[in-house]
PDB file of C-alpha atoms in Angstrom:
ATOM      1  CA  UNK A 144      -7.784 -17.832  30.942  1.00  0.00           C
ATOM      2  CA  UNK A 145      -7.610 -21.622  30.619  1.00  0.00           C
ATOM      3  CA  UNK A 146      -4.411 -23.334  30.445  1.00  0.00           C
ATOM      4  CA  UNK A 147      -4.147 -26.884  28.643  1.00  0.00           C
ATOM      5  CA  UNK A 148      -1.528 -29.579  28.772  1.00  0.00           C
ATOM      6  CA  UNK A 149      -0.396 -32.463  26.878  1.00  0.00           C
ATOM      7  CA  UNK A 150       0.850 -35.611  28.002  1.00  0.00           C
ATOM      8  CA  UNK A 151       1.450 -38.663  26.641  1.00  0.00           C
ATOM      9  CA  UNK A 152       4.270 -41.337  24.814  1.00  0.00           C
ATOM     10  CA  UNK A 153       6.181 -39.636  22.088  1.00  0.00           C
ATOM     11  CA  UNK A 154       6.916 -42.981  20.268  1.00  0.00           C
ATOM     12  CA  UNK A 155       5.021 -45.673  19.467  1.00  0.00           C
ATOM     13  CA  UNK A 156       4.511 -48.310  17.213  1.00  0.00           C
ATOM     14  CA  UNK A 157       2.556 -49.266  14.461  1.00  0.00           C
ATOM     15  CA  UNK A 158      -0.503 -51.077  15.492  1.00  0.00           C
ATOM     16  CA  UNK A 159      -0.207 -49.923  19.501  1.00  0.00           C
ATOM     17  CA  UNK A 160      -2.929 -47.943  20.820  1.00  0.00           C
ATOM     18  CA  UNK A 161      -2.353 -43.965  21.574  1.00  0.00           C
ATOM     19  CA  UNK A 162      -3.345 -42.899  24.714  1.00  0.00           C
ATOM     20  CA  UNK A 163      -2.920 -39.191  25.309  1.00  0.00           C
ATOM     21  CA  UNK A 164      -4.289 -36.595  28.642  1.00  0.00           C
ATOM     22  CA  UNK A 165      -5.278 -33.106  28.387  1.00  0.00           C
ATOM     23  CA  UNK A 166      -4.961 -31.588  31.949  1.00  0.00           C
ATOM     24  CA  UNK A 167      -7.295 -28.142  32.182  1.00  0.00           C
ATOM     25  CA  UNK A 168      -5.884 -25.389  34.378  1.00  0.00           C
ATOM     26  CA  UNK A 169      -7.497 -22.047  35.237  1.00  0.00           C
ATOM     27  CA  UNK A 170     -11.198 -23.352  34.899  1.00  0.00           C
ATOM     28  CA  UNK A 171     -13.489 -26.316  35.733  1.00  0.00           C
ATOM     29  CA  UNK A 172     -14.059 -28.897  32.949  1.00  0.00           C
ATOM     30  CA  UNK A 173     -17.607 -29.126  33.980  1.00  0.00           C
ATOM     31  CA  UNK A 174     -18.265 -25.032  32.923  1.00  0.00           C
ATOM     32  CA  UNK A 175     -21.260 -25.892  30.922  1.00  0.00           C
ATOM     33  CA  UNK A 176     -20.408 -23.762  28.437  1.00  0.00           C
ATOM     34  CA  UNK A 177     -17.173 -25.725  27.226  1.00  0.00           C
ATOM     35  CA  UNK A 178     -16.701 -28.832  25.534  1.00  0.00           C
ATOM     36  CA  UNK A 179     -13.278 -30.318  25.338  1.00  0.00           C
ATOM     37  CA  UNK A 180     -11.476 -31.295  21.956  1.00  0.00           C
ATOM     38  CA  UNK A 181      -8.650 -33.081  20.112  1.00  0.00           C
ATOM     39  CA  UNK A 182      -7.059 -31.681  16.814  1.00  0.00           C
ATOM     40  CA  UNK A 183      -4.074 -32.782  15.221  1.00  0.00           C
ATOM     41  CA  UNK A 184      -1.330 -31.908  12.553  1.00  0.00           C
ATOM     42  CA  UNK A 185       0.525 -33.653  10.171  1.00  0.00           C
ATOM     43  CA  UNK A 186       2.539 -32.821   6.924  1.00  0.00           C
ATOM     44  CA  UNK A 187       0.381 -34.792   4.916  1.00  0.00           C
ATOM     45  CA  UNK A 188      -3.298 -33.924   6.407  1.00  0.00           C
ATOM     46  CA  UNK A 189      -3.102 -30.377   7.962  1.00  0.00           C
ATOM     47  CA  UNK A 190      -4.857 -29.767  10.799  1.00  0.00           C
ATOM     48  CA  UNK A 191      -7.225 -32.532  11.347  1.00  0.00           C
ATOM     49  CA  UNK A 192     -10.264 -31.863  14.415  1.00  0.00           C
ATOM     50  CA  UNK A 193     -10.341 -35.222  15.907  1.00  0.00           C
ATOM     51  CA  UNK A 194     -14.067 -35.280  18.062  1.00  0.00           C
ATOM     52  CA  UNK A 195     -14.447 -33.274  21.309  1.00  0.00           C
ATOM     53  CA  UNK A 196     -16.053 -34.548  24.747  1.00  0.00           C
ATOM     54  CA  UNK A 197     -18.990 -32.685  27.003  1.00  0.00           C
ATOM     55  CA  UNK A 198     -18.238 -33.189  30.539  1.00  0.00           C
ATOM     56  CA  UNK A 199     -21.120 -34.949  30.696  1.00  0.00           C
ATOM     57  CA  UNK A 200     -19.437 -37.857  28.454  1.00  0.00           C
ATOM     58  CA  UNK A 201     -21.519 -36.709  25.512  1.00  0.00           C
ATOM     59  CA  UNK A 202     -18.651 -37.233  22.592  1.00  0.00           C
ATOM     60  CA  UNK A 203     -18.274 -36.697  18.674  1.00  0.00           C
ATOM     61  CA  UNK A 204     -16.091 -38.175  16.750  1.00  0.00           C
ATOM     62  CA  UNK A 205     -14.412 -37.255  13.215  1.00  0.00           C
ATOM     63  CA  UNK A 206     -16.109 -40.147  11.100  1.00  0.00           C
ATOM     64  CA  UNK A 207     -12.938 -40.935   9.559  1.00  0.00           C
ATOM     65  CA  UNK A 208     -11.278 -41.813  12.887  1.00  0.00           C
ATOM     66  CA  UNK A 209     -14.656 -42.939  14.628  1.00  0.00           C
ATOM     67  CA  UNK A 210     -14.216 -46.656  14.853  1.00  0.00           C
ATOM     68  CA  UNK A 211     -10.604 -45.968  16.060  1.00  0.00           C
ATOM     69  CA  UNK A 212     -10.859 -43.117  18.491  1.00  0.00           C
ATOM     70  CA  UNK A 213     -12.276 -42.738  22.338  1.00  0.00           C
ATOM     71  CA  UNK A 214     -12.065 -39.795  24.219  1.00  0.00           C
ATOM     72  CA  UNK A 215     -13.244 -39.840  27.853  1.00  0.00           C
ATOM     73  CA  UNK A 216     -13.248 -37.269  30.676  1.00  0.00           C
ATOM     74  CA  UNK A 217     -12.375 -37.210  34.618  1.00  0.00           C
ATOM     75  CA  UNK A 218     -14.025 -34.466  36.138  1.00  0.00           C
ATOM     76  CA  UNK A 219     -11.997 -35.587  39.414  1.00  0.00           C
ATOM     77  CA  UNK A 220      -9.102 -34.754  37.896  1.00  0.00           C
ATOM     78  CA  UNK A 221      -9.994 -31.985  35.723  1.00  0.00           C
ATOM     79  CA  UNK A 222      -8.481 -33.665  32.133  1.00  0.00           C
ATOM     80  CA  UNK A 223     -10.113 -35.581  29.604  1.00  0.00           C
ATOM     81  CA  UNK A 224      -7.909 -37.967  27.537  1.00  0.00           C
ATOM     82  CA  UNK A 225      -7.608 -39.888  23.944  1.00  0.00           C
ATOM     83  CA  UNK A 226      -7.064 -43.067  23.101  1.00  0.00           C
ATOM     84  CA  UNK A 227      -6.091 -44.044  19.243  1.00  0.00           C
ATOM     85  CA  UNK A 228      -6.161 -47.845  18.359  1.00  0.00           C
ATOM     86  CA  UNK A 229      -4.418 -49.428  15.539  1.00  0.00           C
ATOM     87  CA  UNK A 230      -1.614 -47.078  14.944  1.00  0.00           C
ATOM     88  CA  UNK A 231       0.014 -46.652  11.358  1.00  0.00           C
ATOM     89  CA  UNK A 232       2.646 -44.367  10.463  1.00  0.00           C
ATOM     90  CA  UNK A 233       0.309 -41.810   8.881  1.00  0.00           C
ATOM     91  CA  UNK A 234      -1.224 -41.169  12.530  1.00  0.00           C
ATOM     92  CA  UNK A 235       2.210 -39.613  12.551  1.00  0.00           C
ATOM     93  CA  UNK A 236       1.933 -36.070  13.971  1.00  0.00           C
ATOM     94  CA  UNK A 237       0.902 -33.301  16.526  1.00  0.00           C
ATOM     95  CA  UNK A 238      -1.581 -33.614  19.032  1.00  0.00           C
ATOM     96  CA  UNK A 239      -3.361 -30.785  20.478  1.00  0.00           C
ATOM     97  CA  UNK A 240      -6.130 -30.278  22.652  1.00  0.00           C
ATOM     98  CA  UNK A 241      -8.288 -27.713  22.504  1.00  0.00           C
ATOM     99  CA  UNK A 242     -10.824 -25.974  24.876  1.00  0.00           C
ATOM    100  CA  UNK A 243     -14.148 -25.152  22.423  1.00  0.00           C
ATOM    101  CA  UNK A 244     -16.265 -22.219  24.047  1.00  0.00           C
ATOM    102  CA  UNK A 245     -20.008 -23.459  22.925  1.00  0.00           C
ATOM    103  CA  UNK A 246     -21.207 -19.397  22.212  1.00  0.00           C
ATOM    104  CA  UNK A 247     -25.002 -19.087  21.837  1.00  0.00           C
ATOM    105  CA  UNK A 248     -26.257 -18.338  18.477  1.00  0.00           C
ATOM    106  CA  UNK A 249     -22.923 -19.240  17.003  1.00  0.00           C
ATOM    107  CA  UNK A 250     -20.764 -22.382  17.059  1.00  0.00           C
ATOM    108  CA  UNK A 251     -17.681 -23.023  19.102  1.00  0.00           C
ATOM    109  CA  UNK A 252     -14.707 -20.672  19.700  1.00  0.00           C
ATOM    110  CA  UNK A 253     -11.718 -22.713  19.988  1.00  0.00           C
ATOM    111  CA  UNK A 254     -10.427 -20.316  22.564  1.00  0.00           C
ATOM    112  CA  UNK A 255      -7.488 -22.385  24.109  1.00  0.00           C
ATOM    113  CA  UNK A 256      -4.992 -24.749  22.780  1.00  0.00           C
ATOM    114  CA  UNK A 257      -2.394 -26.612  24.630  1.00  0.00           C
ATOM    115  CA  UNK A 258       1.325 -26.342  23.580  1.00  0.00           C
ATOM    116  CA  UNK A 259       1.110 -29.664  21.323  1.00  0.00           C
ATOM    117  CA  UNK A 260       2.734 -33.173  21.451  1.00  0.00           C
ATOM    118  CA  UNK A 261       4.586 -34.738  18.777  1.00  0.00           C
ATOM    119  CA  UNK A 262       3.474 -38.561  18.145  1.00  0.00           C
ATOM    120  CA  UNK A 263       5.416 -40.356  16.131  1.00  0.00           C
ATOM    121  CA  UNK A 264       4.601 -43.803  15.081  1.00  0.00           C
ATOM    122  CA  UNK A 265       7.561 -46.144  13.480  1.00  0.00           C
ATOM    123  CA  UNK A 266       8.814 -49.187  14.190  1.00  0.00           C
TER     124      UNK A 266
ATOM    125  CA  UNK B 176     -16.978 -33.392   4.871  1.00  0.00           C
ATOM    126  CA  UNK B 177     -16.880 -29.743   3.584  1.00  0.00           C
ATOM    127  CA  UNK B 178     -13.606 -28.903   1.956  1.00  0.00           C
ATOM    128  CA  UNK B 179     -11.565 -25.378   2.246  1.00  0.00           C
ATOM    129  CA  UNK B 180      -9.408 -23.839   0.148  1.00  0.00           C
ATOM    130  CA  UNK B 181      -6.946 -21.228   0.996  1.00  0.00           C
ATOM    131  CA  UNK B 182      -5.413 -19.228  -1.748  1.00  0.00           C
ATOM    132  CA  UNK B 183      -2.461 -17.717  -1.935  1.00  0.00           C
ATOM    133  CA  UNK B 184      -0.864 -20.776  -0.492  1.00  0.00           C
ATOM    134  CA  UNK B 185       2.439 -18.649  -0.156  1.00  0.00           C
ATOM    135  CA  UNK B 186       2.667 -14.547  -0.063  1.00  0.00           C
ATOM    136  CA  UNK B 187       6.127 -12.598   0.510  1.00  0.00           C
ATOM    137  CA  UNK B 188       5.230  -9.375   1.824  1.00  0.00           C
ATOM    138  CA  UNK B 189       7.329  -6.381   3.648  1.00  0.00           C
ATOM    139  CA  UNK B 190       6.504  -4.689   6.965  1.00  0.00           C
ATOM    140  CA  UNK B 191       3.534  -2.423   6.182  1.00  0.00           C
ATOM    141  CA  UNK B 192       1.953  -3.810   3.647  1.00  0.00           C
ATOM    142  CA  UNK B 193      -1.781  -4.410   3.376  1.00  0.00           C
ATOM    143  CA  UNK B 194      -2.275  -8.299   2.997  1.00  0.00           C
ATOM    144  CA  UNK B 195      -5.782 -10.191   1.991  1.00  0.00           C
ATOM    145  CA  UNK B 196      -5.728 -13.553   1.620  1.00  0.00           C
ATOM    146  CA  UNK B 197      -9.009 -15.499   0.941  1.00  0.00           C
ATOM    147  CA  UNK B 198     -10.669 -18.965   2.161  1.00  0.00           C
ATOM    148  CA  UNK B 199     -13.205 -20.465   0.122  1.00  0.00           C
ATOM    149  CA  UNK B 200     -16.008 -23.435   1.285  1.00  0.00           C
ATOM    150  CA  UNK B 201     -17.185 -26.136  -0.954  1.00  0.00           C
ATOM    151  CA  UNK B 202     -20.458 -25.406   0.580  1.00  0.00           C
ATOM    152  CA  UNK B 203     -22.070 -22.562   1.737  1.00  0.00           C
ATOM    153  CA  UNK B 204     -20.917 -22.006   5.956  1.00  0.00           C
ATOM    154  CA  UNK B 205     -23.169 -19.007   6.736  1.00  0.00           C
ATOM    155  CA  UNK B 206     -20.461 -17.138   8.997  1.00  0.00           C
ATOM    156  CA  UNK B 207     -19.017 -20.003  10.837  1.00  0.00           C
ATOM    157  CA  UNK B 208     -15.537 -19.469  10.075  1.00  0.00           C
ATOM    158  CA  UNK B 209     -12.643 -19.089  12.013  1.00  0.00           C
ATOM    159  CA  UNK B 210      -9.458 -17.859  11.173  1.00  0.00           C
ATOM    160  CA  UNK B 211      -5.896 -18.933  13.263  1.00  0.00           C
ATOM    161  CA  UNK B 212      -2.514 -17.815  13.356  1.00  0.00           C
ATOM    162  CA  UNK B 213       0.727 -20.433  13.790  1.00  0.00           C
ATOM    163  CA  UNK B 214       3.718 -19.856  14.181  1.00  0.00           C
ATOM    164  CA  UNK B 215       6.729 -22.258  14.253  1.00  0.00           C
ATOM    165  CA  UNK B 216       6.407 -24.774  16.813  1.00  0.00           C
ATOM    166  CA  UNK B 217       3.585 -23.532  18.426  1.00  0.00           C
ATOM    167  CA  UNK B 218      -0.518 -24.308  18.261  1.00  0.00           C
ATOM    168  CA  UNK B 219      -2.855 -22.272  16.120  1.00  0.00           C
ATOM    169  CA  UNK B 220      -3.948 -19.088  18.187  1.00  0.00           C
ATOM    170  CA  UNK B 221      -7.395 -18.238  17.328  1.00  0.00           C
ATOM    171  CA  UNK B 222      -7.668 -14.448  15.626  1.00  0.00           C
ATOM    172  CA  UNK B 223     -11.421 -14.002  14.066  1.00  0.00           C
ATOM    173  CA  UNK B 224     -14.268 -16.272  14.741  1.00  0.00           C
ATOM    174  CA  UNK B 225     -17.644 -15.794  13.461  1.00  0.00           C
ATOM    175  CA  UNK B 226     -16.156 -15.034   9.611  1.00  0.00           C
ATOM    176  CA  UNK B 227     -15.403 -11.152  11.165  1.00  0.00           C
ATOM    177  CA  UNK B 228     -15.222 -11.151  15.189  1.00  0.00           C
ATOM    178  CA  UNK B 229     -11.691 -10.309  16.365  1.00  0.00           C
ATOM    179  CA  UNK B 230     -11.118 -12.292  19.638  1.00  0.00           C
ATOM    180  CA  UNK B 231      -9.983 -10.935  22.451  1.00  0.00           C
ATOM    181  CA  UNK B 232      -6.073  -8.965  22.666  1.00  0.00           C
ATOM    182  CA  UNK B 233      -5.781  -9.598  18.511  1.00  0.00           C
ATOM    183  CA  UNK B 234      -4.645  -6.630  17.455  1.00  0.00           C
ATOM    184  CA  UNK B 235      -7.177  -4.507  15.510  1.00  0.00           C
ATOM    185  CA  UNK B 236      -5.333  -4.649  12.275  1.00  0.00           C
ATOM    186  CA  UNK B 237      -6.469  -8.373  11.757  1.00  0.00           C
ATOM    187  CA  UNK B 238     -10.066  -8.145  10.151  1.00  0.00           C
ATOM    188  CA  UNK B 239     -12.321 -10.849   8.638  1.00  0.00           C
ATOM    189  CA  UNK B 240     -15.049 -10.407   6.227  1.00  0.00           C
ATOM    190  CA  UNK B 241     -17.119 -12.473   4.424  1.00  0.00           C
ATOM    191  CA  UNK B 242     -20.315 -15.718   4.299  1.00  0.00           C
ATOM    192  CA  UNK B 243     -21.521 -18.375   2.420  1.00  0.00           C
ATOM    193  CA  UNK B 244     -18.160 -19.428   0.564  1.00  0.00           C
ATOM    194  CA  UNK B 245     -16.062 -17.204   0.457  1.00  0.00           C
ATOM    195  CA  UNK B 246     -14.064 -15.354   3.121  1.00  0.00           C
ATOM    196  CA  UNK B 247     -11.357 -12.796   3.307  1.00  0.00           C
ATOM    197  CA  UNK B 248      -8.594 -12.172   6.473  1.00  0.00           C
ATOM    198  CA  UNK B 249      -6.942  -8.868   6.134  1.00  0.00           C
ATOM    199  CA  UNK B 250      -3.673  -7.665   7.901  1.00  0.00           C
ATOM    200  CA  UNK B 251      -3.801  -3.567   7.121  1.00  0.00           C
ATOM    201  CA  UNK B 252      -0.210  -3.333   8.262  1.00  0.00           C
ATOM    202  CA  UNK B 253       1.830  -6.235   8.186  1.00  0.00           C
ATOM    203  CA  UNK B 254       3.996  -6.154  11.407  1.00  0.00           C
ATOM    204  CA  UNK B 255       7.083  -8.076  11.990  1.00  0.00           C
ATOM    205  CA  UNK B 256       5.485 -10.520  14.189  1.00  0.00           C
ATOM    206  CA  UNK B 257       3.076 -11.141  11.979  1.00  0.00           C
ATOM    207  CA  UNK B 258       5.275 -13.698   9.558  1.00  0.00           C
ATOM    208  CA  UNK B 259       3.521 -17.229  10.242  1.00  0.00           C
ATOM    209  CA  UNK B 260       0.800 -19.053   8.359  1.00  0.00           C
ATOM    210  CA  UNK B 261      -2.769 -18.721   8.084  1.00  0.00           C
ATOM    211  CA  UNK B 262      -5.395 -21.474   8.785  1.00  0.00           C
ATOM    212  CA  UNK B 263      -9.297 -20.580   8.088  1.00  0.00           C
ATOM    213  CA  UNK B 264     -11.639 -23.461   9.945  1.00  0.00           C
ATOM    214  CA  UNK B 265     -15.044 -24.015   9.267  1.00  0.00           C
ATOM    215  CA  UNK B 266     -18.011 -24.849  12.098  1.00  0.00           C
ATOM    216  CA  UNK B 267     -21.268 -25.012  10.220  1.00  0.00           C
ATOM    217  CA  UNK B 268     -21.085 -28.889  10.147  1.00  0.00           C
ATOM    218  CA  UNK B 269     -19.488 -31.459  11.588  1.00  0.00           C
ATOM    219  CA  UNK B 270     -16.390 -33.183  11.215  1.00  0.00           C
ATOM    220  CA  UNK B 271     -15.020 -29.400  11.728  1.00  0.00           C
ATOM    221  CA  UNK B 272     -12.703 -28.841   9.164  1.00  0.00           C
ATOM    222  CA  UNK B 273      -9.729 -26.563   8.243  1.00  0.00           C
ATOM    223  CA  UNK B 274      -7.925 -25.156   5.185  1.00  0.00           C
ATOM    224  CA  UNK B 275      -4.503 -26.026   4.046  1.00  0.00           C
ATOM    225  CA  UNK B 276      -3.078 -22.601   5.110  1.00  0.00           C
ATOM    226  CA  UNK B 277      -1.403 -19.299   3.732  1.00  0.00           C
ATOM    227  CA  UNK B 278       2.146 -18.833   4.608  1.00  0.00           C
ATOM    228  CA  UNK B 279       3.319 -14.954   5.246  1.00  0.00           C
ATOM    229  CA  UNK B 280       7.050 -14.406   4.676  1.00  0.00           C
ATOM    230  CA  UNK B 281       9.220 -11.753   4.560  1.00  0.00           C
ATOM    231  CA  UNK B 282      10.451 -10.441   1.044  1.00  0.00           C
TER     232      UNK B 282
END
């Protein structure tokens, strides 16, 4: 069972840059059959999936974030991370990452979330 | 982006009861749903992917049923530690998307 972890600044403010880690436990994050995602949650959006990395580096991005969101991987380490430019208070939220199990003949299983991080952005 | 719905958006219920609620897709999804439990404080935890496959240790009173656009999640016997809300999340196209939720309380 894979175990995922959050870390990251708590408070920042508007027009900083996010930068958040997702450390993977209990597995590799090269198992090919895994890619490795962002999702977060606000009041006023839900549950928003944010893009999801390969271990490869092979990324997708939610196009409303694209041109503000990077998420890159260290196999080394065994985490991949996200980084969030331009900050406004509505990037206000929850950040989870997620562990999405690429099943043949399906689509992905998000099979493993990590406990969450609040992010709140206010001057 | 393909939009969900989730109706009821609130449901009081009592231990025992039989509870449906339904997810509906502004396009058709095929079977690639997925439907999450949250509780307070805590992430989603995935019950029923594939629109009717119960993932591993859910309890077998959680079922899913359902394609194209519309999609039911049944609870045959509400349990106490079943009060929380209900997210359905669709994975037929990208940006995956989810709907705004159901939340189960007690009445």
């Amino acid at each position: 069972q894979l175990q995922l972890q959050e870390s990251g600044p708590g408070l920042l403010k508007p027009s900083e840059t996010l930068s958040l880690t997702c450390t993977v436990s209990g597995g590799s994050i090269t198992n090919s059959r895994y890619y490795w995602g962002w999702i977060r949650q606000s009041p006023g959006k839900g549950l928003e999936w944010i893009g999801h990395i390969y271990y490869s580096g092979s990324t997708y991005y939610n196009p409303s974030l694209h041109s503000r969101v990077t998420i890159f991987v260290d196999t080394s380490k065994n985490h991949f991370s996200l980084k969030l430019t331009s900050l406004t208070a509505a990037d206000t939220g929850v950040y989870y990452c997620a562990s999405q199990y690429d099943s043949t003949g399906y689509s992905f299983i998000f099979d493993s979330w990590g406990q969450g991080t609040l992010v709140t952005v206010s001057s | 982006d393909i939009q969900l719905t989730q109706s009821p958006s609130f449901l009081s219920a009592s231990v025992g009861d039989r509870v449906t609620f339904t997810c509906r897709a502004s396009q058709g999804i095929g079977t690639y749903l997925a439907w999450y439990q949250q509780k307070p404080g805590k992430a989603p935890k995935l019950l029923i992917y594939a629109a009717s496959t119960l993932q591993t240790g859910v309890p077998s009173r959680f079922s899913g049923s359902g394609s194209g656009t519309e999609f039911t999640l049944t609870i045959s016997s509400l349990q106490p530690e079943d009060f929380a809300t209900y997210y359905c999340q669709q994975l037929n196209n990208y940006p995956f998307t989810f709907g705004p939720g159901t939340k189960v309380d007690i009445k």
